[in-house]
Amino acid sequence: MTRRLTVLFLAALLPLLAGAGQAQAAGYRYWSFWERDGPAWTYATVGPSLSRPADGDVQGFRFSVSEDSGDAAKPRGTADFDTICAKTPAEDGTKRVALVIDFGTPADAPSGAKPPAGRTACAQVAEDATTAEALASAAEPLRYDSNALLCAIAGYPAKGCGEQVATGGKESASAGAAETAEEASAQDDGGSGPSVGLIAGGAVVVVLGAAAVWQVRRRA
């Protein structure tokens, strides 16, 4: 009986330890860079300062919190070149690059900041221009850190650059999350204390531990 209680004790404890690790998962708040490949977005393999799009390409930027490129949120909204550049005729010696800029959700925003509405722009730049140059022509001011990491587009956010944050789970960085500032604040407040699952699990551990002690005394 004692061995059985020990097994139950460990079975209850291990999921709690795993859950506690997930609750403290770390992510980064930053601008991710995307390229349009047919009907879908793909995470760019080089930075905007090295990318040289062709005439007719669509490039996207999304501000969000994510753990890595695998769970990064994609740009939302219109991503069709003909729509974005409909009023920008082609000119010799230049190229047109459609830009989709998604400032993210309130849940992704730094404390006290409110993300602007998403926007699109048709950047008409020199034929050899990089994506960074196209972005600068359409969404200044840009801000970079000392390592050339893109920190702000159109002045957003006003400060910070790729800082590490506790995500509290994948939901805070999911694409298209429709959270209000109040909901985000409530999540932050709730994150400061133990979760309901952790409290309930702790109670199970206490009960099993007490049962084990009772069984040992009974056998003695």
mmCIF file of C-alpha atoms in Angstrom:
data_model
loop_
_atom_site.group_PDB
_atom_site.id
_atom_site.type_symbol
_atom_site.label_atom_id
_atom_site.label_comp_id
_atom_site.label_asym_id
_atom_site.label_seq_id
_atom_site.Cartn_x
_atom_site.Cartn_y
_atom_site.Cartn_z
ATOM 1 C CA MET A 1 0.000 0.000 0.000
ATOM 2 C CA THR A 2 2.843 2.379 0.899
ATOM 3 C CA ARG A 3 4.500 1.766 -2.478
ATOM 4 C CA ARG A 4 1.224 2.494 -4.244
ATOM 5 C CA LEU A 5 0.844 5.802 -2.409
ATOM 6 C CA THR A 6 4.402 6.752 -3.334
ATOM 7 C CA VAL A 7 3.655 6.122 -7.015
ATOM 8 C CA LEU A 8 0.492 8.219 -6.786
ATOM 9 C CA PHE A 9 2.443 10.973 -5.050
ATOM 10 C CA LEU A 10 5.010 11.142 -7.855
ATOM 11 C CA ALA A 11 2.318 10.927 -10.536
ATOM 12 C CA ALA A 12 0.611 13.979 -9.030
ATOM 13 C CA LEU A 13 3.849 15.910 -8.545
ATOM 14 C CA LEU A 14 5.469 15.555 -11.991
ATOM 15 C CA PRO A 15 2.695 17.276 -14.021
ATOM 16 C CA LEU A 16 2.797 20.166 -11.548
ATOM 17 C CA LEU A 17 6.516 20.636 -12.015
ATOM 18 C CA ALA A 18 6.101 20.528 -15.796
ATOM 19 C CA GLY A 19 3.230 23.022 -15.649
ATOM 20 C CA ALA A 20 5.234 25.400 -13.495
ATOM 21 C CA GLY A 21 7.989 25.412 -16.120
ATOM 22 C CA GLN A 22 5.525 26.248 -18.879
ATOM 23 C CA ALA A 23 4.019 29.110 -16.885
ATOM 24 C CA GLN A 24 7.448 30.754 -16.707
ATOM 25 C CA ALA A 25 8.229 30.312 -20.431
ATOM 26 C CA ALA A 26 10.260 33.230 -21.768
ATOM 27 C CA GLY A 27 9.622 35.069 -24.998
ATOM 28 C CA TYR A 28 10.905 38.180 -26.732
ATOM 29 C CA ARG A 29 9.044 41.326 -27.755
ATOM 30 C CA TYR A 30 10.243 42.347 -31.202
ATOM 31 C CA TRP A 31 9.473 43.148 -34.831
ATOM 32 C CA SER A 32 9.550 39.996 -36.966
ATOM 33 C CA PHE A 33 10.169 40.194 -40.706
ATOM 34 C CA TRP A 34 8.154 38.179 -43.251
ATOM 35 C CA GLU A 35 8.073 37.573 -46.993
ATOM 36 C CA ARG A 36 4.973 36.746 -48.991
ATOM 37 C CA ASP A 37 5.221 33.439 -50.828
ATOM 38 C CA GLY A 38 2.105 33.030 -52.945
ATOM 39 C CA PRO A 39 -0.891 33.000 -50.565
ATOM 40 C CA ALA A 40 1.181 32.560 -47.392
ATOM 41 C CA TRP A 41 3.693 34.362 -45.198
ATOM 42 C CA THR A 42 7.116 32.831 -44.603
ATOM 43 C CA TYR A 43 9.563 33.944 -41.913
ATOM 44 C CA ALA A 44 12.429 35.787 -43.617
ATOM 45 C CA THR A 45 15.790 34.021 -43.562
ATOM 46 C CA VAL A 46 17.775 37.286 -43.631
ATOM 47 C CA GLY A 47 17.210 40.681 -42.047
ATOM 48 C CA PRO A 48 15.582 43.603 -43.882
ATOM 49 C CA SER A 49 18.953 45.298 -44.374
ATOM 50 C CA LEU A 50 20.166 42.312 -46.420
ATOM 51 C CA SER A 51 16.941 41.471 -48.261
ATOM 52 C CA ARG A 52 16.617 42.923 -51.762
ATOM 53 C CA PRO A 53 13.026 42.400 -52.936
ATOM 54 C CA ALA A 54 12.029 42.513 -56.578
ATOM 55 C CA ASP A 55 9.368 44.679 -58.134
ATOM 56 C CA GLY A 56 5.992 43.231 -57.171
ATOM 57 C CA ASP A 57 7.135 41.611 -53.918
ATOM 58 C CA VAL A 58 5.171 41.835 -50.671
ATOM 59 C CA GLN A 59 7.072 42.172 -47.382
ATOM 60 C CA GLY A 60 5.564 42.133 -43.895
ATOM 61 C CA PHE A 61 6.436 43.182 -40.363
ATOM 62 C CA ARG A 62 4.682 42.094 -37.172
ATOM 63 C CA PHE A 63 5.293 43.318 -33.621
ATOM 64 C CA SER A 64 4.580 40.595 -31.079
ATOM 65 C CA VAL A 65 5.860 38.457 -28.244
ATOM 66 C CA SER A 66 7.125 35.038 -29.273
ATOM 67 C CA GLU A 67 9.539 32.404 -28.037
ATOM 68 C CA ASP A 68 11.140 31.788 -31.439
ATOM 69 C CA SER A 69 10.501 31.990 -35.175
ATOM 70 C CA GLY A 70 8.403 28.830 -34.976
ATOM 71 C CA ASP A 71 5.631 30.495 -32.984
ATOM 72 C CA ALA A 72 6.016 34.081 -34.195
ATOM 73 C CA ALA A 73 2.763 35.818 -35.098
ATOM 74 C CA LYS A 74 2.271 36.626 -38.781
ATOM 75 C CA PRO A 75 1.201 39.997 -40.218
ATOM 76 C CA ARG A 76 -2.548 40.434 -40.494
ATOM 77 C CA GLY A 77 -4.620 42.297 -43.042
ATOM 78 C CA THR A 78 -4.414 42.866 -46.798
ATOM 79 C CA ALA A 79 -1.323 41.336 -48.358
ATOM 80 C CA ASP A 80 -2.067 41.661 -52.068
ATOM 81 C CA PHE A 81 0.413 43.604 -54.204
ATOM 82 C CA ASP A 82 -2.137 44.754 -56.779
ATOM 83 C CA THR A 83 -4.338 46.156 -54.012
ATOM 84 C CA ILE A 84 -1.583 47.864 -52.026
ATOM 85 C CA CYS A 85 0.190 49.352 -55.060
ATOM 86 C CA ALA A 86 -2.882 50.030 -57.177
ATOM 87 C CA LYS A 87 -2.258 53.808 -57.139
ATOM 88 C CA THR A 88 1.496 53.622 -57.685
ATOM 89 C CA PRO A 89 2.341 53.224 -61.394
ATOM 90 C CA ALA A 90 5.571 51.535 -62.447
ATOM 91 C CA GLU A 91 8.504 53.806 -63.355
ATOM 92 C CA ASP A 92 11.748 53.047 -65.145
ATOM 93 C CA GLY A 93 14.713 52.650 -62.830
ATOM 94 C CA THR A 94 12.559 51.907 -59.792
ATOM 95 C CA LYS A 95 10.700 49.025 -58.217
ATOM 96 C CA ARG A 96 7.556 48.846 -56.127
ATOM 97 C CA VAL A 97 7.480 46.884 -52.878
ATOM 98 C CA ALA A 98 4.220 46.348 -51.017
ATOM 99 C CA LEU A 99 4.642 46.612 -47.247
ATOM 100 C CA VAL A 100 2.297 45.243 -44.588
ATOM 101 C CA ILE A 101 2.964 46.655 -41.125
ATOM 102 C CA ASP A 102 1.134 45.072 -38.188
ATOM 103 C CA PHE A 103 1.733 46.788 -34.838
ATOM 104 C CA GLY A 104 0.361 43.830 -32.883
ATOM 105 C CA THR A 105 -2.203 43.524 -30.110
ATOM 106 C CA PRO A 106 -2.537 45.239 -26.711
ATOM 107 C CA ALA A 107 -1.308 42.009 -25.122
ATOM 108 C CA ASP A 108 1.948 42.299 -27.085
ATOM 109 C CA ALA A 109 2.470 45.993 -26.344
ATOM 110 C CA PRO A 110 4.968 47.259 -23.765
ATOM 111 C CA SER A 111 3.453 48.459 -20.504
ATOM 112 C CA GLY A 112 1.479 51.672 -21.041
ATOM 113 C CA ALA A 113 1.739 51.551 -24.840
ATOM 114 C CA LYS A 114 -1.137 51.312 -27.297
ATOM 115 C CA PRO A 115 -0.419 49.737 -30.689
ATOM 116 C CA PRO A 116 -1.403 51.857 -33.707
ATOM 117 C CA ALA A 117 -3.727 50.448 -36.335
ATOM 118 C CA GLY A 118 -2.039 48.291 -38.943
ATOM 119 C CA ARG A 119 -1.143 49.876 -42.233
ATOM 120 C CA THR A 120 0.035 49.083 -45.732
ATOM 121 C CA ALA A 121 2.264 51.098 -48.022
ATOM 122 C CA CYS A 122 3.640 50.879 -51.527
ATOM 123 C CA ALA A 123 7.310 51.832 -51.426
ATOM 124 C CA GLN A 124 8.738 52.964 -54.758
ATOM 125 C CA VAL A 125 12.500 52.773 -54.458
ATOM 126 C CA ALA A 126 15.654 52.249 -56.497
ATOM 127 C CA GLU A 127 16.006 48.889 -58.211
ATOM 128 C CA ASP A 128 18.834 47.802 -55.885
ATOM 129 C CA ALA A 129 17.162 49.018 -52.659
ATOM 130 C CA THR A 130 16.895 46.755 -49.624
ATOM 131 C CA THR A 131 13.728 46.067 -47.675
ATOM 132 C CA ALA A 132 15.085 48.314 -44.916
ATOM 133 C CA GLU A 133 15.386 51.179 -47.405
ATOM 134 C CA ALA A 134 11.872 50.535 -48.694
ATOM 135 C CA LEU A 135 10.561 50.539 -45.129
ATOM 136 C CA ALA A 136 12.399 53.766 -44.313
ATOM 137 C CA SER A 137 10.797 55.481 -47.298
ATOM 138 C CA ALA A 138 7.293 54.604 -46.092
ATOM 139 C CA ALA A 139 7.260 54.274 -42.301
ATOM 140 C CA GLU A 140 9.726 56.602 -40.618
ATOM 141 C CA PRO A 141 10.974 57.049 -38.001
ATOM 142 C CA LEU A 142 12.738 53.712 -37.688
ATOM 143 C CA ARG A 143 14.880 52.835 -34.684
ATOM 144 C CA TYR A 144 17.709 50.294 -34.521
ATOM 145 C CA ASP A 145 19.937 49.129 -31.682
ATOM 146 C CA SER A 146 23.736 48.913 -31.746
ATOM 147 C CA ASN A 147 23.504 45.433 -33.294
ATOM 148 C CA ALA A 148 21.328 46.680 -36.175
ATOM 149 C CA LEU A 149 18.224 44.995 -34.740
ATOM 150 C CA LEU A 150 15.049 46.740 -35.882
ATOM 151 C CA CYS A 151 13.494 48.161 -32.699
ATOM 152 C CA ALA A 152 10.725 50.487 -33.890
ATOM 153 C CA ILE A 153 8.702 51.213 -37.012
ATOM 154 C CA ALA A 154 6.929 54.558 -37.360
ATOM 155 C CA GLY A 155 8.188 55.313 -33.851
ATOM 156 C CA TYR A 156 6.532 52.258 -32.279
ATOM 157 C CA PRO A 157 7.365 51.243 -29.658
ATOM 158 C CA ALA A 158 8.912 54.379 -28.188
ATOM 159 C CA LYS A 159 11.476 52.394 -26.206
ATOM 160 C CA GLY A 160 12.729 48.868 -25.705
ATOM 161 C CA CYS A 161 14.228 46.478 -28.216
ATOM 162 C CA GLY A 162 13.855 42.710 -28.274
ATOM 163 C CA GLU A 163 13.535 42.511 -24.504
ATOM 164 C CA GLN A 164 12.831 39.185 -22.853
ATOM 165 C CA VAL A 165 9.420 38.840 -21.236
ATOM 166 C CA ALA A 166 7.471 36.099 -19.470
ATOM 167 C CA THR A 167 4.838 34.930 -21.936
ATOM 168 C CA GLY A 168 2.601 33.111 -19.441
ATOM 169 C CA GLY A 169 1.789 30.681 -22.246
ATOM 170 C CA LYS A 170 1.425 30.826 -26.023
ATOM 171 C CA GLU A 171 -1.814 32.817 -25.967
ATOM 172 C CA SER A 172 -0.050 36.139 -25.334
ATOM 173 C CA ALA A 173 1.755 35.818 -28.681
ATOM 174 C CA SER A 174 -0.862 34.107 -30.851
ATOM 175 C CA ALA A 175 -1.683 35.635 -34.202
ATOM 176 C CA GLY A 176 -4.905 37.630 -34.274
ATOM 177 C CA ALA A 177 -5.424 37.621 -30.499
ATOM 178 C CA ALA A 178 -8.270 40.045 -29.782
ATOM 179 C CA GLU A 179 -7.421 41.036 -26.250
ATOM 180 C CA THR A 180 -8.245 44.454 -24.820
ATOM 181 C CA ALA A 181 -5.853 46.390 -22.615
ATOM 182 C CA GLU A 182 -8.058 45.576 -19.632
ATOM 183 C CA GLU A 183 -7.896 41.855 -20.389
ATOM 184 C CA ALA A 184 -4.133 42.019 -20.738
ATOM 185 C CA SER A 185 -3.892 43.848 -17.404
ATOM 186 C CA ALA A 186 -6.064 41.229 -15.740
ATOM 187 C CA GLN A 187 -3.801 38.500 -17.098
ATOM 188 C CA ASP A 188 -0.744 40.278 -15.740
ATOM 189 C CA ASP A 189 -2.336 40.650 -12.314
ATOM 190 C CA GLY A 190 -3.379 37.019 -12.274
ATOM 191 C CA GLY A 191 0.083 35.886 -13.331
ATOM 192 C CA SER A 192 1.678 37.181 -10.145
ATOM 193 C CA GLY A 193 0.184 34.449 -7.969
ATOM 194 C CA PRO A 194 -0.098 30.658 -8.126
ATOM 195 C CA SER A 195 -2.525 29.208 -10.636
ATOM 196 C CA VAL A 196 -5.688 27.359 -9.669
ATOM 197 C CA GLY A 197 -4.211 24.170 -11.087
ATOM 198 C CA LEU A 198 -1.080 24.548 -8.981
ATOM 199 C CA ILE A 199 -3.112 25.132 -5.800
ATOM 200 C CA ALA A 200 -5.364 22.163 -6.502
ATOM 201 C CA GLY A 201 -2.391 19.978 -7.333
ATOM 202 C CA GLY A 202 -0.667 21.054 -4.148
ATOM 203 C CA ALA A 203 -3.696 19.966 -2.187
ATOM 204 C CA VAL A 204 -3.537 16.543 -3.826
ATOM 205 C CA VAL A 205 0.117 16.221 -2.878
ATOM 206 C CA VAL A 206 -0.624 17.141 0.727
ATOM 207 C CA VAL A 207 -3.459 14.603 0.934
ATOM 208 C CA LEU A 208 -1.333 11.824 -0.553
ATOM 209 C CA GLY A 209 1.535 12.663 1.760
ATOM 210 C CA ALA A 210 -0.727 12.544 4.790
ATOM 211 C CA ALA A 211 -2.149 9.217 3.663
ATOM 212 C CA ALA A 212 1.349 7.772 3.331
ATOM 213 C CA VAL A 213 2.263 8.869 6.859
ATOM 214 C CA TRP A 214 -0.978 7.387 8.222
ATOM 215 C CA GLN A 215 -0.275 4.076 6.459
ATOM 216 C CA VAL A 216 3.260 3.864 7.918
ATOM 217 C CA ARG A 217 1.966 4.506 11.450
ATOM 218 C CA ARG A 218 -0.787 1.936 10.966
ATOM 219 C CA ARG A 219 1.731 -0.723 9.912
ATOM 220 C CA ALA A 220 3.922 0.118 12.930
#
